[in-house]
Coordinates of C-alpha atoms and ligand atoms in Angstrom, one line a residue:
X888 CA 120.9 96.1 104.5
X889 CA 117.7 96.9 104.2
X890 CA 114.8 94.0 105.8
X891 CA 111.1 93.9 104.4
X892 CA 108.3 92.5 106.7
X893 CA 105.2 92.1 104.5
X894 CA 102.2 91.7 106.7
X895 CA 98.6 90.5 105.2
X896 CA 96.1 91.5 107.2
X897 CA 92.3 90.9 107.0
X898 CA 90.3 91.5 110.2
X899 CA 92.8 92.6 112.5
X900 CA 92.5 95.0 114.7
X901 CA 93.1 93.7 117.4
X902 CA 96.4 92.4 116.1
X903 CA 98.6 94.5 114.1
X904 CA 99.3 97.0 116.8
X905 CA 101.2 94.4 119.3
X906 CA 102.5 92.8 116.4
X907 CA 104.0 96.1 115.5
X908 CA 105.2 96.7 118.8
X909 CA 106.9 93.2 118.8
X910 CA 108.6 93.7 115.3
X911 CA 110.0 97.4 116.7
X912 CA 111.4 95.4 120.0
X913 CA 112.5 92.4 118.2
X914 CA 114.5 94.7 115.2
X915 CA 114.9 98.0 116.9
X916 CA 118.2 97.5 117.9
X917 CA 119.5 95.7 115.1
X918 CA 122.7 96.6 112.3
X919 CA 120.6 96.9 110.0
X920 CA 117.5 99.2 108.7
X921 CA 114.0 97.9 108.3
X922 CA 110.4 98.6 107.3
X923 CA 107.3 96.7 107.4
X924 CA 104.5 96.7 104.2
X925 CA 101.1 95.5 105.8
X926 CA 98.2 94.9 103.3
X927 CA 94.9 95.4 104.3
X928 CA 92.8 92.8 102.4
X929 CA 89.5 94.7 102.5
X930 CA 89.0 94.4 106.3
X931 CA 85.6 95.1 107.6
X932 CA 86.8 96.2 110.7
X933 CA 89.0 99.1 112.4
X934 CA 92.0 97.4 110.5
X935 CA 92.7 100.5 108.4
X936 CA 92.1 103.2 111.0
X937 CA 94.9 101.0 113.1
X938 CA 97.2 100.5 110.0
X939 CA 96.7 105.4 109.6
X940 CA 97.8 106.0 112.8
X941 CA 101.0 103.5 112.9
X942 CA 101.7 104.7 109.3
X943 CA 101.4 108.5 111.0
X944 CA 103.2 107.7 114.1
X945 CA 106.1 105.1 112.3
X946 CA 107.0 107.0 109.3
X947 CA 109.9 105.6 108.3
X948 CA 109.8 102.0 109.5
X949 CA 105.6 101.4 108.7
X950 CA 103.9 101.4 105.0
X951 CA 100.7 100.3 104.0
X952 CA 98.6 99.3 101.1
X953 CA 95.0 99.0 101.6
X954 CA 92.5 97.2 98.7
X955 CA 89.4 98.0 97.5
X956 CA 87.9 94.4 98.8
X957 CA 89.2 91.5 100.0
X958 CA 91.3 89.6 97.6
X959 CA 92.5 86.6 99.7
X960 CA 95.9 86.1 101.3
X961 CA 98.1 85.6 97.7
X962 CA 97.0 88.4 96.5
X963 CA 98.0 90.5 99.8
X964 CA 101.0 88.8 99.9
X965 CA 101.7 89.9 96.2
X966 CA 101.1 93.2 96.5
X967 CA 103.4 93.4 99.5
X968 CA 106.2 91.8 97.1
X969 CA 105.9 94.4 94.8
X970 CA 106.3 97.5 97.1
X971 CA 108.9 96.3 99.4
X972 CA 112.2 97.2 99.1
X973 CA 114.1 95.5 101.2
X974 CA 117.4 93.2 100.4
X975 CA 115.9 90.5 102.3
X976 CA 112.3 90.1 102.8
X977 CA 109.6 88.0 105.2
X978 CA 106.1 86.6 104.9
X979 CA 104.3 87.5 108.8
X980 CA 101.0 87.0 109.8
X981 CA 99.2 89.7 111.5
X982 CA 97.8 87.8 114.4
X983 CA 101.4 86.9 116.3
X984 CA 101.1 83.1 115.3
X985 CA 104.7 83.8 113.9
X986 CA 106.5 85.4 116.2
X987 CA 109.1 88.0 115.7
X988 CA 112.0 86.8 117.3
X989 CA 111.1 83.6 115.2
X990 CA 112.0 85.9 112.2
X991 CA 115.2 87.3 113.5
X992 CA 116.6 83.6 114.0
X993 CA 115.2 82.7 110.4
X994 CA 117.1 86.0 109.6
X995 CA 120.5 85.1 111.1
X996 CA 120.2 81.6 109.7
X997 CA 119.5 83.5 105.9
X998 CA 122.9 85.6 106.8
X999 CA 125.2 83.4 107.9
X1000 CA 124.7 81.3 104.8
X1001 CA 125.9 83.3 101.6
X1002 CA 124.3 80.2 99.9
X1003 CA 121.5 80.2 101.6
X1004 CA 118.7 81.9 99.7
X1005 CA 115.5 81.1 101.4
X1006 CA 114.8 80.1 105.4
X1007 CA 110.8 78.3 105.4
X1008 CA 109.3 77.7 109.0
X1009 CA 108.3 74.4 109.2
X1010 CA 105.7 73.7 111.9
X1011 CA 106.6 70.6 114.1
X1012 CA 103.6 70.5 116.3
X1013 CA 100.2 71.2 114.9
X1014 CA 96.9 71.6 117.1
X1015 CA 94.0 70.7 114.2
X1016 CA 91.4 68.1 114.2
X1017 CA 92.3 64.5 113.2
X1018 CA 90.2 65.6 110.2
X1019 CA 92.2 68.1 109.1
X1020 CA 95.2 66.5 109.6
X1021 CA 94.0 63.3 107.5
X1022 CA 93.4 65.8 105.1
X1023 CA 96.6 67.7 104.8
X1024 CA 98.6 64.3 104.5
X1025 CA 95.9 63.3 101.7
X1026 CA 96.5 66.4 100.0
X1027 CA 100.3 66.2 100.1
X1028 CA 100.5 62.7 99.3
X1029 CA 98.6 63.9 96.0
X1030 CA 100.2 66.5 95.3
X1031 CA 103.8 65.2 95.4
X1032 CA 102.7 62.1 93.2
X1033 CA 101.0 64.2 90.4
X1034 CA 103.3 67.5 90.7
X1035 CA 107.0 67.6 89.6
X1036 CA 107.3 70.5 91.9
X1037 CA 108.1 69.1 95.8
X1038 CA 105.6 69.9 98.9
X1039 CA 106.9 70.0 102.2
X1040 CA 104.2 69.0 104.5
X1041 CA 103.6 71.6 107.5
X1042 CA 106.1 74.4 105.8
X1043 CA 104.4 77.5 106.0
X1044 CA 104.3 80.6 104.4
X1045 CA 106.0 82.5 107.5
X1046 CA 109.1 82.9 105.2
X1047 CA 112.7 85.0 105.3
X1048 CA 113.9 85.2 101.4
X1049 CA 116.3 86.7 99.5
X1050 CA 115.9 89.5 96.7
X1051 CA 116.8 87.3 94.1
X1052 CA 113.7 85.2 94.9
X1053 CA 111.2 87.8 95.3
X1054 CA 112.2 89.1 91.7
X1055 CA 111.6 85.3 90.5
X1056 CA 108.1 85.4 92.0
X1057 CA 107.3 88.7 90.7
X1058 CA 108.1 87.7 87.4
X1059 CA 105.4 84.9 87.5
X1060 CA 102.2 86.4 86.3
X1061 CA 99.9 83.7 87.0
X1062 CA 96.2 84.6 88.4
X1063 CA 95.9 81.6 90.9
X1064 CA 99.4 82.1 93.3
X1065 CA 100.1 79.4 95.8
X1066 CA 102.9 80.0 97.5
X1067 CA 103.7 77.4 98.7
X1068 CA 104.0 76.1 95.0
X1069 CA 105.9 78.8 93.4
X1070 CA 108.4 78.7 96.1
X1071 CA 109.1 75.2 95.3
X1072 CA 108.5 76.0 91.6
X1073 CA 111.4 79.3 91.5
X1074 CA 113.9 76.6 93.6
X1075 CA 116.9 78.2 94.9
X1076 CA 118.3 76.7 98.3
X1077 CA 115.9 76.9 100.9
X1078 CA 116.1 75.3 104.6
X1079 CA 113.7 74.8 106.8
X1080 CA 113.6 75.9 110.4
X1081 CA 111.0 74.0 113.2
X1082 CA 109.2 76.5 115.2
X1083 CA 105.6 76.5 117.5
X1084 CA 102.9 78.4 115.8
X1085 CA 101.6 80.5 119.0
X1086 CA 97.9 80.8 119.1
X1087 CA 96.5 83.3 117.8
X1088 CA 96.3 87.0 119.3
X1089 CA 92.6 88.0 118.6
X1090 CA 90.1 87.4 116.5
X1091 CA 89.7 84.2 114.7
X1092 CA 91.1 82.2 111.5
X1093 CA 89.9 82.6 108.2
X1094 CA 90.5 79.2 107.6
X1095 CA 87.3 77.3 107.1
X1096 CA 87.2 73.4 106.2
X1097 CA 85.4 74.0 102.8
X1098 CA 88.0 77.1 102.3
X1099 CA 90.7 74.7 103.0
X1100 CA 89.5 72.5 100.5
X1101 CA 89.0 74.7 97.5
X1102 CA 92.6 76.2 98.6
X1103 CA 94.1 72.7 98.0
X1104 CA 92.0 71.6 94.6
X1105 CA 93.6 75.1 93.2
X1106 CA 97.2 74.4 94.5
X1107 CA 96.1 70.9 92.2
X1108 CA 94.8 71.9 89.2
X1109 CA 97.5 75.0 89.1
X1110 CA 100.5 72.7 89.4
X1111 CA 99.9 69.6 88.0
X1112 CA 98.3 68.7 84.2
X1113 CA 97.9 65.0 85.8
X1114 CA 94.0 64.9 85.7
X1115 CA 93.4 65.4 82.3
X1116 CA 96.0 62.6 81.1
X1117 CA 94.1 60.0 83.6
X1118 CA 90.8 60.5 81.2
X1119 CA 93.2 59.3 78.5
X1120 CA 94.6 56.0 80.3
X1121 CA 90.9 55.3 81.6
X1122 CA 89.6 55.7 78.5
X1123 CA 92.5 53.5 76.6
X1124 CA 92.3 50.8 79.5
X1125 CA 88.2 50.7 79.4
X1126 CA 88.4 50.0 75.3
X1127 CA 90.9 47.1 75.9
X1128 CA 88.9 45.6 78.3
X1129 CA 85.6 46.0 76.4
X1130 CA 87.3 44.1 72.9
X1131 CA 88.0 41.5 75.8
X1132 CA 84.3 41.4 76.8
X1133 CA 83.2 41.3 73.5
X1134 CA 85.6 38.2 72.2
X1135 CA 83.9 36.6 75.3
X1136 CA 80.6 36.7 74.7
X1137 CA 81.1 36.1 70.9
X1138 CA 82.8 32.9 71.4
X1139 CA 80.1 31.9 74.1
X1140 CA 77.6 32.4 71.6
X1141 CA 79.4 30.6 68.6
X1142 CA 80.5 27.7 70.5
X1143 CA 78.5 27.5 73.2
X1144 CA 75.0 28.8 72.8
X1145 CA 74.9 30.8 76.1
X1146 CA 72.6 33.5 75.4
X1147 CA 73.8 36.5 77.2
X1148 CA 71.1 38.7 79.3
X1149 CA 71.7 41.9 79.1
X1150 CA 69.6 44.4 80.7
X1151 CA 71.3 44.9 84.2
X1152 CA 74.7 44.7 82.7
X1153 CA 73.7 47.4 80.0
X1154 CA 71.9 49.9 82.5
X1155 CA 75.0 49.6 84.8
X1156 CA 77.4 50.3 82.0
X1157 CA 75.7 53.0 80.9
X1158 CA 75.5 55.0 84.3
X1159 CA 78.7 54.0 84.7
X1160 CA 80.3 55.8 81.9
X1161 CA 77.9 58.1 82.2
X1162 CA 79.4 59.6 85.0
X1163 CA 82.9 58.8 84.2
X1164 CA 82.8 61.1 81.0
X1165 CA 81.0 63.5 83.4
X1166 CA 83.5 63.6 86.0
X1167 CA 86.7 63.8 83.2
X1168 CA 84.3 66.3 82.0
X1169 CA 84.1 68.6 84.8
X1170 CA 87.8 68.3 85.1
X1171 CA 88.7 69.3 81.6
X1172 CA 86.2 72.3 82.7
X1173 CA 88.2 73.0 86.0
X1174 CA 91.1 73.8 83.7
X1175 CA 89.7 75.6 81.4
X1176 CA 88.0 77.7 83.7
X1177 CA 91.2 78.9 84.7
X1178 CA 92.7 79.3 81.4
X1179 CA 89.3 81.5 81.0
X1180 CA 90.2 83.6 83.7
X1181 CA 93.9 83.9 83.3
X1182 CA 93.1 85.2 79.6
X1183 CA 90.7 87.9 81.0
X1184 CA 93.7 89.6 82.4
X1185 CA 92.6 90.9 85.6
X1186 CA 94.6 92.5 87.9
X1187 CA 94.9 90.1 90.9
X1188 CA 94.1 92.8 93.1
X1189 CA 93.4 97.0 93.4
X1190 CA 94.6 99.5 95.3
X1191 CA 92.3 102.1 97.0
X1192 CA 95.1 103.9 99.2
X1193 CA 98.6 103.4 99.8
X1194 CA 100.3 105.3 102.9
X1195 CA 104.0 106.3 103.4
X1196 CA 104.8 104.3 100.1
X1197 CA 105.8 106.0 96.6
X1198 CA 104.0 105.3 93.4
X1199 CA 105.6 103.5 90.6
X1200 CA 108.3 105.7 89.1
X1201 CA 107.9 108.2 91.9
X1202 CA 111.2 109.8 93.2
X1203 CA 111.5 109.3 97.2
Ligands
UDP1480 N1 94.5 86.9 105.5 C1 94.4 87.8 104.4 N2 93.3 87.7 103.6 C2 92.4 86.7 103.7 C3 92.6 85.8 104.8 C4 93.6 85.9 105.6 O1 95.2 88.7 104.3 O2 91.5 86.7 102.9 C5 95.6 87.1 106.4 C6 95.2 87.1 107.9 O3 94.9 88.5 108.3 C7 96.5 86.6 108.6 C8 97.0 85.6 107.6 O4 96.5 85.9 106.3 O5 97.5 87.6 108.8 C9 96.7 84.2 108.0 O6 95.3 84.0 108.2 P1 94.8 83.1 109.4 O7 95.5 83.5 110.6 O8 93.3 83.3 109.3 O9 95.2 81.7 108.9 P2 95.8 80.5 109.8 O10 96.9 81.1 110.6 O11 94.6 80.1 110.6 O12 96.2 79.5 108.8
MG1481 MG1 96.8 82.6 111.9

């Protein structure tokens, strides 16, 4: 058996060589063979020179590919998917806030279970601001009502998965990944296993309120078609409720004489719609945007150097 630890890594220097050093404690001495892929996501820093020299000194246990720029975390964890070769793979972070040994229970758990195909850690206790927290339960609450596909609040992406599933992810070719989506979306059985993010080893999260946020409108508008059917309903309830209005004010008029004043009520309807069509608008936009993009093709990410790891098609 063969075990896969794929590693994104974007300004880390100061972390991957401890984390390496943990992974080689924690599965050194194990049955079974493994290697680890770490991606360097464009890092600006020594993440690369760090990344050589373990590749040099580890040549049969560390591989890495390195981009041209930084891509963002789906697209590291993608590539890693596609070179690994193990029979059952991880998802790590680079700066120890999964640790290792964390991964060999998740890994035990995966083996003892033949039916098992998938072992998520779930984070019990968070340390965030009461913002961000508000936010996250917003956001899953959303989600969950508008997408057929489940979210489990606090599961992360620290993940131990079988073949099978890696191949299913592989075989969605979508531009915009969220994993935490497409894991849902693929299905298989997957438990989920409490654990203590540590803090972080060095340097600092990438994680920035507003990066959060536009994180969390893609997971939206990449797994649910919701938004653009609510411009439908608002549209079909706002035309009933107009012939209403205007049976009113007819029959006022007719039978009553009540000349109806109009000018506020006008100007308000008026900005009012005004910005409703706007806003179902923008969203119809948001979705075509990405249809835009997914047409153009792109590749979700390049390679400018990969170390100890074969081309495609390449013979070991
Ligand atoms: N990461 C990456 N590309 C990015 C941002 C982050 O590969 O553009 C990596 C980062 O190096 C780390 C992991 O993704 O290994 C999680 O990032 P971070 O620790 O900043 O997120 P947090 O743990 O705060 O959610
Ligand atoms: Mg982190």
């Amino acid at each position: 058996m063969l075990f896969s630890l794929i590693v994104p890594c974007y300004n880390e220097e100061g972390g991957v060589v401890p984390l390496f050093e943990a992974i080689h404690s924690t599965f050194g001495g194990q049955d079974f063979d493994y290697e680890i892929v770490f991606v360097n996501d464009g890092s600006t820093d020594g993440t690369l020179r760090s990344l050589r020299q373990l590749a040099a000194e580890n040549p049969g246990v560390a591989r890495a590919i390195s981009f041209s720029r930084n891509f963002g975390k789906e697209s590291a964890l993608l590539a890693g998917l596609k070179h690994a070769k193990g029979d059952i793979l991880c998802f790590i972070d680079a700066d120890l806030q999964h640790p290792p040994e964390t991964a060999l229970e998740m890994l035990n758990k995966l083996r003892a279970d033949e039916d098992l195909s998938c072992v998520c850690a779930i984070q019990t206790e968070r340390s965030e601001s009461r913002l961000t927290r508000l936010f996250k339960n917003g956001f899953y609450r959303l989600i969950n009502a508008l997408s057929d596909v489940n979210f489990v609040s606090g599961a992360s992406d620290f993940r131990v998965f079988r073949r099978q599933i890696a191949d299913a992810l592989l075989s969605m070719t979508e531009y915009y990944r969220f994993s935490k989506g497409l894991f849902s979306w693929v299905g298989f059985k997957t438990e989920y296993y409490p654990y203590r993010a540590t803090p972080r080893h060095s340097g600092e999260t990438k994680w920035s309120f507003v990066g959060l946020l536009r994180y969390a409108i893609d997971g939206i508008f990449s797994f649910t078609a919701v938004p653009l059917r609510v411009a439908m309903f608002a549209g079909l309830v706002t035309s009933l409720l107009s012939v209403v209005y205007l049976l009113v004010v007819v029959v006022q008029k007719l039978f009553f004489s009540i000349d109806v004043p109009g000018y506020a009520t006008i100007v308000t309807l008026i900005l009012f719609f005004g910005g409703a069509q706007l806003f179902f608008i923008g969203i119809v936009g948001e979705y075509l945007a990405r249809v835009f993009t997914q047409t153009k093709h792109r590749p979700p990410y390049i390679i400018q150097e990969t170390i100890n790891i074969q081309a495609e098609g390449e013979e070991a």
